[in-house]
Short mmCIF file of C-alpha atoms and ligand atoms in Angstrom, two decimals:
data_model
loop_
_atom_site.label_atom_id
_atom_site.label_comp_id
_atom_site.label_asym_id
_atom_site.label_seq_id
_atom_site.Cartn_x
_atom_site.Cartn_y
_atom_site.Cartn_z
CA MET A 1364 7.32 -30.68 8.77
CA SER A 1365 4.00 -28.93 9.86
CA LEU A 1366 1.28 -28.37 7.34
CA VAL A 1367 -1.58 -25.96 6.78
CA TYR A 1368 -4.14 -27.58 4.61
CA ILE A 1369 -7.73 -25.15 3.48
CA ARG A 1370 -10.15 -27.32 2.51
CA ASN A 1371 -12.90 -26.80 0.15
CA ALA A 1372 -12.78 -23.08 -0.70
CA ALA A 1373 -16.20 -21.94 -2.52
CA GLN A 1374 -13.34 -20.10 -5.12
CA LEU A 1375 -9.57 -20.44 -4.91
CA ILE A 1376 -8.35 -17.03 -6.25
CA THR A 1377 -4.76 -17.80 -7.42
CA MET A 1378 -3.75 -14.81 -9.67
CA ALA A 1379 -1.75 -17.65 -11.32
CA GLY A 1380 1.09 -16.93 -13.69
CA PRO A 1381 2.82 -15.17 -15.69
CA ASN A 1382 3.66 -12.86 -13.31
CA GLU A 1383 6.90 -11.39 -14.43
CA LYS A 1384 5.75 -8.41 -15.13
CA PRO A 1385 2.12 -6.30 -13.83
CA ARG A 1386 -0.56 -6.95 -15.59
CA THR A 1387 -2.43 -4.78 -18.23
CA GLY A 1388 -6.06 -4.86 -20.13
CA ALA A 1389 -7.45 -7.63 -20.55
CA ALA A 1390 -4.82 -9.71 -18.22
CA MET A 1391 -6.10 -7.98 -15.30
CA SER A 1392 -9.58 -9.74 -15.43
CA GLU A 1393 -7.92 -13.31 -15.27
CA LEU A 1394 -7.97 -14.10 -11.55
CA GLY A 1395 -6.72 -17.95 -11.76
CA VAL A 1396 -10.07 -19.23 -10.16
CA ILE A 1397 -10.33 -22.35 -8.93
CA GLU A 1398 -13.50 -23.90 -7.93
CA ASN A 1399 -13.97 -25.91 -4.65
CA GLY A 1400 -9.98 -25.55 -4.30
CA GLY A 1401 -7.44 -26.74 -1.83
CA LEU A 1402 -4.73 -25.35 -0.62
CA VAL A 1403 -1.56 -26.76 1.14
CA LEU A 1404 0.86 -24.59 2.83
CA ASP A 1405 4.23 -26.16 4.51
CA GLY A 1406 5.59 -23.64 6.70
CA GLU A 1407 6.00 -20.38 5.11
CA ARG A 1408 5.44 -21.34 1.68
CA ILE A 1409 2.84 -22.80 -0.43
CA ALA A 1410 3.34 -26.36 -1.18
CA PHE A 1411 0.24 -27.27 -3.05
CA VAL A 1412 -2.53 -25.05 -5.29
CA GLY A 1413 -5.83 -27.42 -6.87
CA SER A 1414 -8.92 -29.10 -6.80
CA ASP A 1415 -9.98 -29.53 -3.18
CA ALA A 1416 -9.65 -33.55 -4.35
CA GLU A 1417 -6.03 -33.28 -5.05
CA ALA A 1418 -5.10 -31.17 -2.35
CA ALA A 1419 -6.70 -33.84 -0.43
CA SER A 1420 -4.59 -36.75 -1.70
CA PHE A 1421 -1.37 -34.37 -1.35
CA VAL A 1422 -2.15 -33.93 2.13
CA GLU A 1423 -2.38 -37.98 2.84
CA ARG A 1424 1.08 -38.41 0.49
CA SER A 1425 3.03 -36.18 2.73
CA GLU A 1426 1.39 -36.52 5.91
CA GLY A 1427 3.43 -39.60 7.30
CA GLY A 1428 3.12 -38.76 10.81
CA HIS A 1429 3.99 -34.71 10.74
CA GLU A 1430 1.11 -32.22 11.94
CA VAL A 1431 -1.67 -30.69 9.73
CA THR A 1432 -3.97 -28.03 11.00
CA VAL A 1433 -6.84 -28.24 8.68
CA ILE A 1434 -8.81 -24.84 7.96
CA ASP A 1435 -12.66 -25.42 6.52
CA ALA A 1436 -13.01 -23.01 4.03
CA THR A 1437 -16.44 -24.51 2.42
CA GLY A 1438 -18.80 -21.49 1.25
CA ARG A 1439 -15.54 -19.23 1.58
CA THR A 1440 -13.47 -17.28 -0.73
CA VAL A 1441 -9.88 -17.52 -0.63
CA ALA A 1442 -7.16 -15.03 -1.54
CA PRO A 1443 -3.79 -13.93 -1.60
CA GLY A 1444 -2.99 -11.67 1.01
CA LEU A 1445 -3.45 -8.13 0.48
CA VAL A 1446 -0.82 -5.90 -0.82
CA ASP A 1447 -0.94 -2.37 -0.05
CA PRO A 1448 1.60 -0.42 -1.84
CA HIS A 1449 1.34 3.26 -0.63
CA THR A 1450 0.70 4.55 2.68
CA HIS A 1451 2.01 6.97 5.22
CA VAL A 1452 1.05 5.04 8.19
CA VAL A 1453 4.04 5.74 10.51
CA PHE A 1454 2.98 9.23 11.93
CA ALA A 1455 2.11 10.34 15.19
CA GLY A 1456 -1.51 12.27 16.41
CA SER A 1457 -4.69 12.57 14.26
CA ARG A 1458 -6.03 15.52 11.95
CA GLU A 1459 -9.91 15.02 12.41
CA SER A 1460 -10.42 18.86 12.75
CA GLU A 1461 -9.36 19.40 9.24
CA LEU A 1462 -12.39 17.44 8.25
CA ASP A 1463 -14.46 19.73 9.59
CA MET A 1464 -12.59 22.63 8.31
CA ARG A 1465 -12.95 21.02 4.95
CA LEU A 1466 -16.98 20.64 5.35
CA HIS A 1467 -16.60 24.16 6.18
CA GLY A 1468 -15.41 25.35 2.93
CA ALA A 1469 -11.23 25.12 3.24
CA THR A 1470 -9.29 23.32 0.85
CA TYR A 1471 -6.55 20.55 1.54
CA MET A 1472 -4.06 22.76 0.08
CA GLN A 1473 -5.43 25.92 2.08
CA ILE A 1474 -5.21 24.10 5.16
CA MET A 1475 -1.54 23.01 4.39
CA ASN A 1476 -0.49 26.18 3.15
CA ALA A 1477 -2.06 27.75 6.60
CA GLY A 1478 0.39 25.66 8.62
CA GLY A 1479 -1.90 22.59 9.02
CA GLY A 1480 -2.09 19.39 7.21
CA ILE A 1481 1.09 17.52 6.81
CA HIS A 1482 2.82 20.52 8.85
CA TYR A 1483 0.62 19.76 11.94
CA SER A 1484 1.98 16.58 11.48
CA THR A 1485 5.37 17.19 10.98
CA GLU A 1486 5.19 19.03 14.57
CA ARG A 1487 4.03 15.96 16.21
CA MET A 1488 6.47 13.74 14.59
CA ARG A 1489 9.18 15.93 15.75
CA GLU A 1490 7.92 15.71 18.95
CA ALA A 1491 7.76 11.77 19.30
CA SER A 1492 10.01 9.23 20.49
CA GLU A 1493 10.85 5.90 18.10
CA GLU A 1494 9.09 4.00 20.90
CA GLN A 1495 5.83 6.42 20.69
CA LEU A 1496 5.75 5.96 17.01
CA VAL A 1497 5.93 2.13 17.28
CA ARG A 1498 3.21 1.85 19.61
CA GLU A 1499 0.75 4.69 17.82
CA THR A 1500 1.49 2.43 14.40
CA GLU A 1501 1.13 -0.96 15.68
CA LYS A 1502 -2.32 -0.03 16.53
CA ARG A 1503 -3.02 0.53 12.54
CA LEU A 1504 -1.01 -2.30 11.92
CA ASP A 1505 -3.49 -4.66 13.89
CA ARG A 1506 -6.26 -2.70 11.63
CA PHE A 1507 -4.42 -3.37 8.37
CA LEU A 1508 -4.22 -7.19 9.28
CA ALA A 1509 -8.10 -7.46 10.11
CA HIS A 1510 -8.72 -6.74 7.01
CA GLY A 1511 -6.72 -8.69 5.13
CA VAL A 1512 -3.49 -6.38 4.50
CA THR A 1513 -0.24 -8.55 5.04
CA THR A 1514 2.12 -6.26 3.41
CA ILE A 1515 2.53 -2.83 3.16
CA GLU A 1516 4.51 0.29 1.71
CA ALA A 1517 5.23 3.14 4.13
CA LYS A 1518 6.39 6.31 3.34
CA SER A 1519 8.67 9.06 5.42
CA GLY A 1520 7.81 12.47 4.68
CA TYR A 1521 6.62 13.88 8.40
CA GLY A 1522 10.18 14.67 9.82
CA LEU A 1523 11.11 16.46 7.03
CA ARG A 1524 14.68 16.86 9.14
CA LEU A 1525 17.44 13.97 8.80
CA GLU A 1526 17.27 13.15 12.08
CA ASP A 1527 13.11 12.89 12.24
CA GLU A 1528 13.17 11.06 8.89
CA LEU A 1529 15.47 8.63 9.96
CA LYS A 1530 13.44 8.12 13.21
CA GLN A 1531 10.52 7.49 11.24
CA LEU A 1532 12.31 5.18 8.70
CA ARG A 1533 13.99 3.39 11.94
CA ALA A 1534 10.55 3.07 13.68
CA ALA A 1535 9.00 1.25 10.08
CA ARG A 1536 12.06 -1.03 10.48
CA ALA A 1537 11.32 -1.83 13.89
CA LEU A 1538 7.62 -2.49 13.21
CA ASN A 1539 8.74 -4.88 10.09
CA GLU A 1540 10.93 -6.64 12.94
CA ARG A 1541 7.88 -7.61 15.09
CA HIS A 1542 4.81 -7.07 13.47
CA PRO A 1543 3.01 -9.68 10.94
CA VAL A 1544 2.41 -7.40 8.44
CA GLU A 1545 5.62 -6.81 6.55
CA LEU A 1546 6.77 -3.16 5.89
CA VAL A 1547 8.37 -1.77 2.61
CA SER A 1548 10.25 1.40 3.28
CA THR A 1549 10.33 4.92 0.99
CA PHE A 1550 12.04 7.56 1.72
CA MET A 1551 9.82 10.44 1.34
CA GLY A 1552 11.90 13.51 2.59
CA ALA A 1553 10.49 15.71 0.15
CA HIS A 1554 6.86 15.60 1.18
CA ALA A 1555 6.70 18.94 1.97
CA VAL A 1556 8.96 22.17 2.41
CA PRO A 1557 9.29 22.89 6.08
CA ARG A 1558 7.89 25.94 7.18
CA GLU A 1559 11.67 26.62 8.09
CA TYR A 1560 12.51 26.51 4.66
CA LYS A 1561 9.55 28.47 3.38
CA THR A 1562 11.21 31.61 1.63
CA ASP A 1563 14.11 28.72 0.11
CA PRO A 1564 12.57 25.70 -1.18
CA ASP A 1565 15.60 24.52 -3.24
CA ALA A 1566 17.71 24.97 -0.23
CA TYR A 1567 15.62 22.17 1.30
CA VAL A 1568 15.85 19.93 -1.95
CA ARG A 1569 19.62 20.50 -1.73
CA LEU A 1570 19.49 19.31 1.45
CA VAL A 1571 17.02 16.25 0.68
CA VAL A 1572 19.57 15.48 -2.61
CA GLU A 1573 23.13 16.05 -0.51
CA GLU A 1574 22.32 15.07 3.18
CA MET A 1575 19.07 12.59 3.65
CA ILE A 1576 19.21 10.17 0.30
CA PRO A 1577 22.70 9.42 0.81
CA ALA A 1578 22.38 8.93 5.02
CA VAL A 1579 19.08 6.82 4.41
CA ALA A 1580 20.87 4.50 1.57
CA ARG A 1581 23.68 4.38 3.91
CA GLU A 1582 21.67 2.90 6.71
CA GLY A 1583 19.64 0.79 4.05
CA LEU A 1584 16.54 2.37 5.52
CA ALA A 1585 14.65 2.59 2.23
CA GLU A 1586 14.24 0.80 -1.24
CA TYR A 1587 12.15 3.47 -2.91
CA CYS A 1588 12.42 7.53 -3.07
CA ASP A 1589 9.40 9.19 -3.50
CA VAL A 1590 8.06 13.00 -4.27
CA PHE A 1591 5.24 15.02 -3.65
CA CYS A 1592 5.09 16.57 -7.35
CA GLU A 1593 2.35 19.05 -7.10
CA GLU A 1594 1.71 22.86 -7.52
CA GLY A 1595 2.65 24.52 -4.33
CA VAL A 1596 4.87 21.76 -3.27
CA PHE A 1597 7.69 20.42 -5.51
CA THR A 1598 8.10 21.44 -9.01
CA PRO A 1599 8.44 19.09 -11.58
CA GLU A 1600 12.39 20.25 -11.91
CA GLN A 1601 12.58 20.10 -8.15
CA SER A 1602 10.97 16.40 -8.13
CA ARG A 1603 13.40 15.02 -11.08
CA ALA A 1604 16.45 16.24 -8.97
CA VAL A 1605 14.99 14.33 -5.75
CA LEU A 1606 14.34 11.31 -7.56
CA GLU A 1607 17.75 11.41 -9.88
CA ALA A 1608 19.81 11.60 -6.58
CA GLY A 1609 17.43 8.42 -5.24
CA LYS A 1610 18.40 6.70 -8.36
CA GLN A 1611 22.28 7.12 -7.93
CA TRP A 1612 21.91 6.18 -4.42
CA GLY A 1613 20.08 2.80 -5.31
CA LEU A 1614 16.67 3.91 -4.16
CA LYS A 1615 13.98 3.07 -6.86
CA PRO A 1616 11.82 6.03 -7.87
CA LYS A 1617 8.06 6.49 -6.81
CA ILE A 1618 5.94 9.76 -7.63
CA HIS A 1619 2.89 11.58 -6.28
CA ALA A 1620 1.48 13.18 -9.37
CA ASP A 1621 -1.01 15.18 -10.64
CA GLU A 1622 -3.20 15.00 -7.24
CA ILE A 1623 -4.76 18.39 -6.97
CA VAL A 1624 -4.01 20.24 -10.63
CA PRO A 1625 -2.44 18.48 -14.02
CA TYR A 1626 1.10 19.05 -13.08
CA GLY A 1627 3.25 16.99 -15.36
CA GLY A 1628 3.45 14.15 -12.73
CA ALA A 1629 2.73 11.23 -15.05
CA GLU A 1630 4.93 12.46 -18.01
CA LEU A 1631 8.05 12.74 -15.12
CA ALA A 1632 7.31 9.20 -13.91
CA ALA A 1633 7.94 7.88 -17.28
CA GLU A 1634 10.75 9.99 -18.06
CA VAL A 1635 12.87 9.00 -15.07
CA GLY A 1636 11.45 5.40 -15.50
CA ALA A 1637 9.44 5.62 -11.80
CA VAL A 1638 7.96 2.16 -10.45
CA SER A 1639 5.08 4.01 -10.10
CA ALA A 1640 2.94 6.98 -10.35
CA GLU A 1641 0.74 7.67 -7.36
CA HIS A 1642 -2.72 9.73 -7.32
CA LEU A 1643 -3.02 10.57 -10.65
CA LEU A 1644 -6.27 12.39 -10.69
CA ARG A 1645 -5.43 14.72 -13.14
CA ALA A 1646 -2.68 13.08 -14.96
CA SER A 1647 -3.18 13.91 -18.59
CA GLY A 1648 -4.11 11.77 -21.91
CA GLU A 1649 -0.18 12.27 -23.25
CA GLY A 1650 1.03 11.78 -19.45
CA ILE A 1651 -0.92 8.20 -18.94
CA ARG A 1652 0.26 7.27 -22.79
CA ALA A 1653 3.55 8.05 -21.75
CA MET A 1654 3.33 5.68 -18.21
CA ALA A 1655 1.91 2.66 -20.64
CA ALA A 1656 4.76 3.12 -23.16
CA LYS A 1657 7.55 2.54 -20.24
CA GLY A 1658 5.46 -0.06 -18.16
CA VAL A 1659 4.99 2.95 -14.80
CA ILE A 1660 2.21 1.26 -12.54
CA ALA A 1661 -0.39 3.86 -11.76
CA VAL A 1662 -1.35 3.24 -7.86
CA LEU A 1663 -4.85 4.69 -7.22
CA LEU A 1664 -6.19 5.76 -4.32
CA PRO A 1665 -10.18 6.08 -4.69
CA GLY A 1666 -10.10 6.41 -0.72
CA THR A 1667 -8.35 9.93 -0.80
CA ALA A 1668 -10.42 11.59 -3.58
CA PHE A 1669 -14.01 9.89 -1.46
CA PHE A 1670 -12.50 11.33 2.10
CA LEU A 1671 -11.18 14.71 0.03
CA MET A 1672 -14.64 14.68 -1.93
CA THR A 1673 -13.33 15.14 -4.95
CA LYS A 1674 -13.20 13.18 -8.61
CA PRO A 1675 -11.34 9.83 -8.52
CA ALA A 1676 -8.63 9.11 -11.17
CA ASP A 1677 -9.76 7.64 -14.61
CA ALA A 1678 -8.83 4.07 -14.33
CA ARG A 1679 -10.78 3.20 -16.94
CA ALA A 1680 -8.86 5.55 -19.53
CA MET A 1681 -5.89 3.94 -17.50
CA ILE A 1682 -6.59 0.39 -18.10
CA GLU A 1683 -7.69 0.68 -21.62
CA ALA A 1684 -4.79 2.68 -22.69
CA GLY A 1685 -2.68 -0.37 -20.86
CA VAL A 1686 -1.25 0.98 -18.18
CA PRO A 1687 -1.00 -1.75 -15.14
CA VAL A 1688 -3.34 -0.81 -12.27
CA ALA A 1689 -2.68 -1.25 -8.47
CA LEU A 1690 -4.98 0.20 -5.60
CA SER A 1691 -3.63 1.32 -2.03
CA THR A 1692 -5.46 2.91 1.03
CA ASP A 1693 -2.79 6.08 1.09
CA ARG A 1694 -3.03 5.54 4.67
CA ASN A 1695 -2.32 9.03 6.36
CA PRO A 1696 -3.57 11.30 9.30
CA GLY A 1697 -4.88 14.10 6.70
CA SER A 1698 -6.46 12.71 3.43
CA SER A 1699 -7.05 9.19 4.16
CA PRO A 1700 -7.71 8.36 7.75
CA THR A 1701 -8.30 4.30 6.54
CA GLU A 1702 -7.10 0.98 6.87
CA SER A 1703 -9.91 -0.75 4.97
CA LEU A 1704 -8.30 -1.91 1.60
CA PRO A 1705 -11.09 -4.10 1.16
CA PHE A 1706 -13.36 -0.46 1.12
CA VAL A 1707 -10.94 0.75 -0.78
CA MET A 1708 -11.46 -2.02 -3.22
CA ASN A 1709 -15.04 -1.16 -3.12
CA LEU A 1710 -14.97 2.07 -4.17
CA ALA A 1711 -12.57 1.49 -6.76
CA CYS A 1712 -15.68 -0.37 -8.15
CA LEU A 1713 -18.50 2.02 -7.07
CA THR A 1714 -16.26 5.41 -8.02
CA MET A 1715 -14.09 4.29 -10.43
CA GLY A 1716 -15.80 1.34 -12.65
CA MET A 1717 -13.20 -1.04 -11.94
CA THR A 1718 -14.30 -4.59 -11.94
CA PRO A 1719 -14.25 -6.96 -9.10
CA SER A 1720 -11.46 -8.77 -11.04
CA GLU A 1721 -9.83 -6.08 -11.73
CA VAL A 1722 -9.68 -4.59 -8.67
CA LEU A 1723 -8.25 -7.95 -7.04
CA THR A 1724 -5.64 -7.94 -9.45
CA ALA A 1725 -4.72 -4.42 -8.45
CA CYS A 1726 -4.40 -5.26 -4.70
CA THR A 1727 -2.68 -8.53 -5.38
CA ILE A 1728 -0.33 -8.67 -7.97
CA ASN A 1729 -0.14 -5.79 -9.05
CA ALA A 1730 0.68 -3.91 -6.03
CA ALA A 1731 3.67 -6.63 -5.35
CA HIS A 1732 5.21 -5.65 -8.51
CA ALA A 1733 4.60 -1.90 -7.10
CA ILE A 1734 6.68 -2.96 -4.12
CA GLY A 1735 9.27 -4.87 -6.14
CA ARG A 1736 7.67 -8.30 -4.30
CA ALA A 1737 6.02 -10.02 -7.18
CA ASP A 1738 8.52 -12.90 -6.68
CA ARG A 1739 7.50 -13.47 -3.30
CA ILE A 1740 3.87 -12.43 -2.86
CA GLY A 1741 0.78 -11.28 -4.40
CA SER A 1742 -0.15 -14.67 -6.32
CA LEU A 1743 -0.95 -18.09 -4.19
CA GLU A 1744 1.46 -20.49 -6.44
CA PRO A 1745 3.82 -23.24 -5.12
CA GLY A 1746 7.19 -21.75 -3.62
CA LYS A 1747 5.46 -18.55 -3.32
CA GLN A 1748 5.15 -16.66 0.36
CA ALA A 1749 1.83 -18.47 2.78
CA ASP A 1750 0.14 -14.95 2.55
CA VAL A 1751 -3.38 -15.89 2.95
CA VAL A 1752 -6.86 -14.33 3.28
CA ILE A 1753 -10.33 -16.08 3.79
CA PHE A 1754 -13.52 -13.87 3.43
CA ASP A 1755 -16.68 -15.14 4.35
CA ALA A 1756 -17.86 -14.57 0.63
CA PRO A 1757 -19.14 -17.29 -1.76
CA ASN A 1758 -17.01 -15.48 -4.19
CA TYR A 1759 -15.07 -13.03 -5.37
CA LEU A 1760 -17.88 -10.64 -6.56
CA TYR A 1761 -19.41 -10.80 -3.28
CA LEU A 1762 -16.66 -8.87 -2.00
CA GLN A 1763 -17.87 -5.91 -3.98
CA TYR A 1764 -21.46 -6.51 -3.27
CA HIS A 1765 -21.29 -6.51 0.20
CA TYR A 1766 -19.90 -3.34 0.70
CA ALA A 1767 -18.10 -1.21 3.30
CA VAL A 1768 -17.71 -4.58 6.02
CA ASN A 1769 -15.18 -6.24 7.01
CA LEU A 1770 -15.91 -9.93 5.50
CA VAL A 1771 -12.23 -11.16 6.34
CA GLU A 1772 -12.41 -14.38 8.83
CA THR A 1773 -8.90 -15.84 8.81
CA VAL A 1774 -5.31 -14.27 7.73
CA ILE A 1775 -2.41 -16.30 7.02
CA LYS A 1776 0.64 -14.68 7.33
CA GLN A 1777 3.95 -16.84 6.39
CA GLY A 1778 2.68 -19.64 7.25
CA LYS A 1779 1.01 -19.03 10.52
CA PRO A 1780 -2.47 -18.20 11.36
CA VAL A 1781 -2.89 -14.67 12.58
CA ILE A 1782 -6.25 -13.68 12.52
CA VAL A 1783 -9.16 -16.35 13.17
CA SER A 1784 -12.73 -16.11 13.21
CA GLY A 1785 -11.95 -12.20 12.72
CA ARG A 1786 -9.55 -11.96 16.22
CA ARG A 1787 -6.04 -12.15 16.76
CA THR A 1788 -4.52 -15.04 17.59
CA ASP A 1789 -0.91 -14.68 17.73
CA ARG A 1790 -0.74 -12.73 21.00
O1 NIG B 1478 -0.68 11.10 -0.71
N1 NIG B 1478 -0.72 14.03 -1.00
C1 NIG B 1478 0.62 14.24 -0.13
N2 NIG B 1478 0.48 13.20 0.78
C2 NIG B 1478 -0.72 12.47 1.57
C3 NIG B 1478 -1.24 13.04 2.50
C4 NIG B 1478 -0.46 13.50 3.77
C5 NIG B 1478 -1.12 14.43 4.80
O2 NIG B 1478 -1.98 14.73 4.35
O3 NIG B 1478 -0.63 13.92 6.02
C6 NIG B 1478 -1.21 12.11 0.01
O4 NIG B 1478 -2.60 11.96 -0.05
FE1 FE B 1479 0.33 9.36 -0.05
#
């Protein structure tokens, strides 16, 4: 037995349960903070969580000649490894010229409709080999890890034809096997209507429903199915068809909803029983109430609103309506090119009025629920996976106050220290 003992944390953010359901309302502010806390990891699992004095005696009792690695967390804040439940991280190339175009007055949708945006990334994806995708994406995963993120969701949706969608998902699977950051895959063939189907989008929807979804499901390449339900992309009717087909093949529904204009996406999420609806910048009051009634998680992406220079989602209205809220970077080459989930947390406070405790819930246990992993990650409780982040911060409020810098000092993934003093140690 080899133990890791994280001693004397100024604050240990446990997110202790009940955690059967994602948290809503006032429960989003309950972090289960232990002052002067101690955490003991036994291999890949958490063995003990409590006061430092109790943790010290737990270690003493179980030591018996076994190796103990001690990490001193004096003056530090210790939290569950951060979880990012919405990314498009597997892609090739970059799109910095679009920022310049937007600063000269073009909109995100104009750029996409003129053949740029997602279409540009589709060209790069189709040219790239699986090895190239793995190589490029690995650097992004390194940055996620350095920012305290230990699990992410990763969507396909830049291939937009069967072989390239499979290539993108296989790259995610290969990365999951070789990188400390764990990836949970979502099939998003309905991310855009590819240019070759421009005059017949319904034919593309048929391709997604009849060929892509069955092929992805047969190869076990994804757990979720997502669709970009947006004016000028996929209608609510087309989106429903995609998500229902996904359900038939065992892919749980997620939806990009009401990002640019109100389009009934939140309502559709409730109707199809989606696990989560994402973006929601322009979600209607009725849509929000329907999500609350069905327990659909709102995955909010204030970094995307910031980068597209637009008003973010109404997080306060959602929390007040009883919708469970999670946060994510939306890491992608167009609307949100960042791996800094901690900065997105800052933006959630500063641009959406979420409180420091709500954002921690949104990036740990609620994010874990949004990717079906709340039984394993998202809180520091005995028996759970030993995914831990240590911030150079005396308390959790400080994380939102000392903003836009990386305060992550140590990251432990499945019991293994992978970042120590801000540097990778496992290679
Ligand atoms: O979530 N909205 C659609 N998809 C992505 C952006 C993809 C891209 O621009 O490459 C998003 O913002
Ligand atoms: Fe997205």
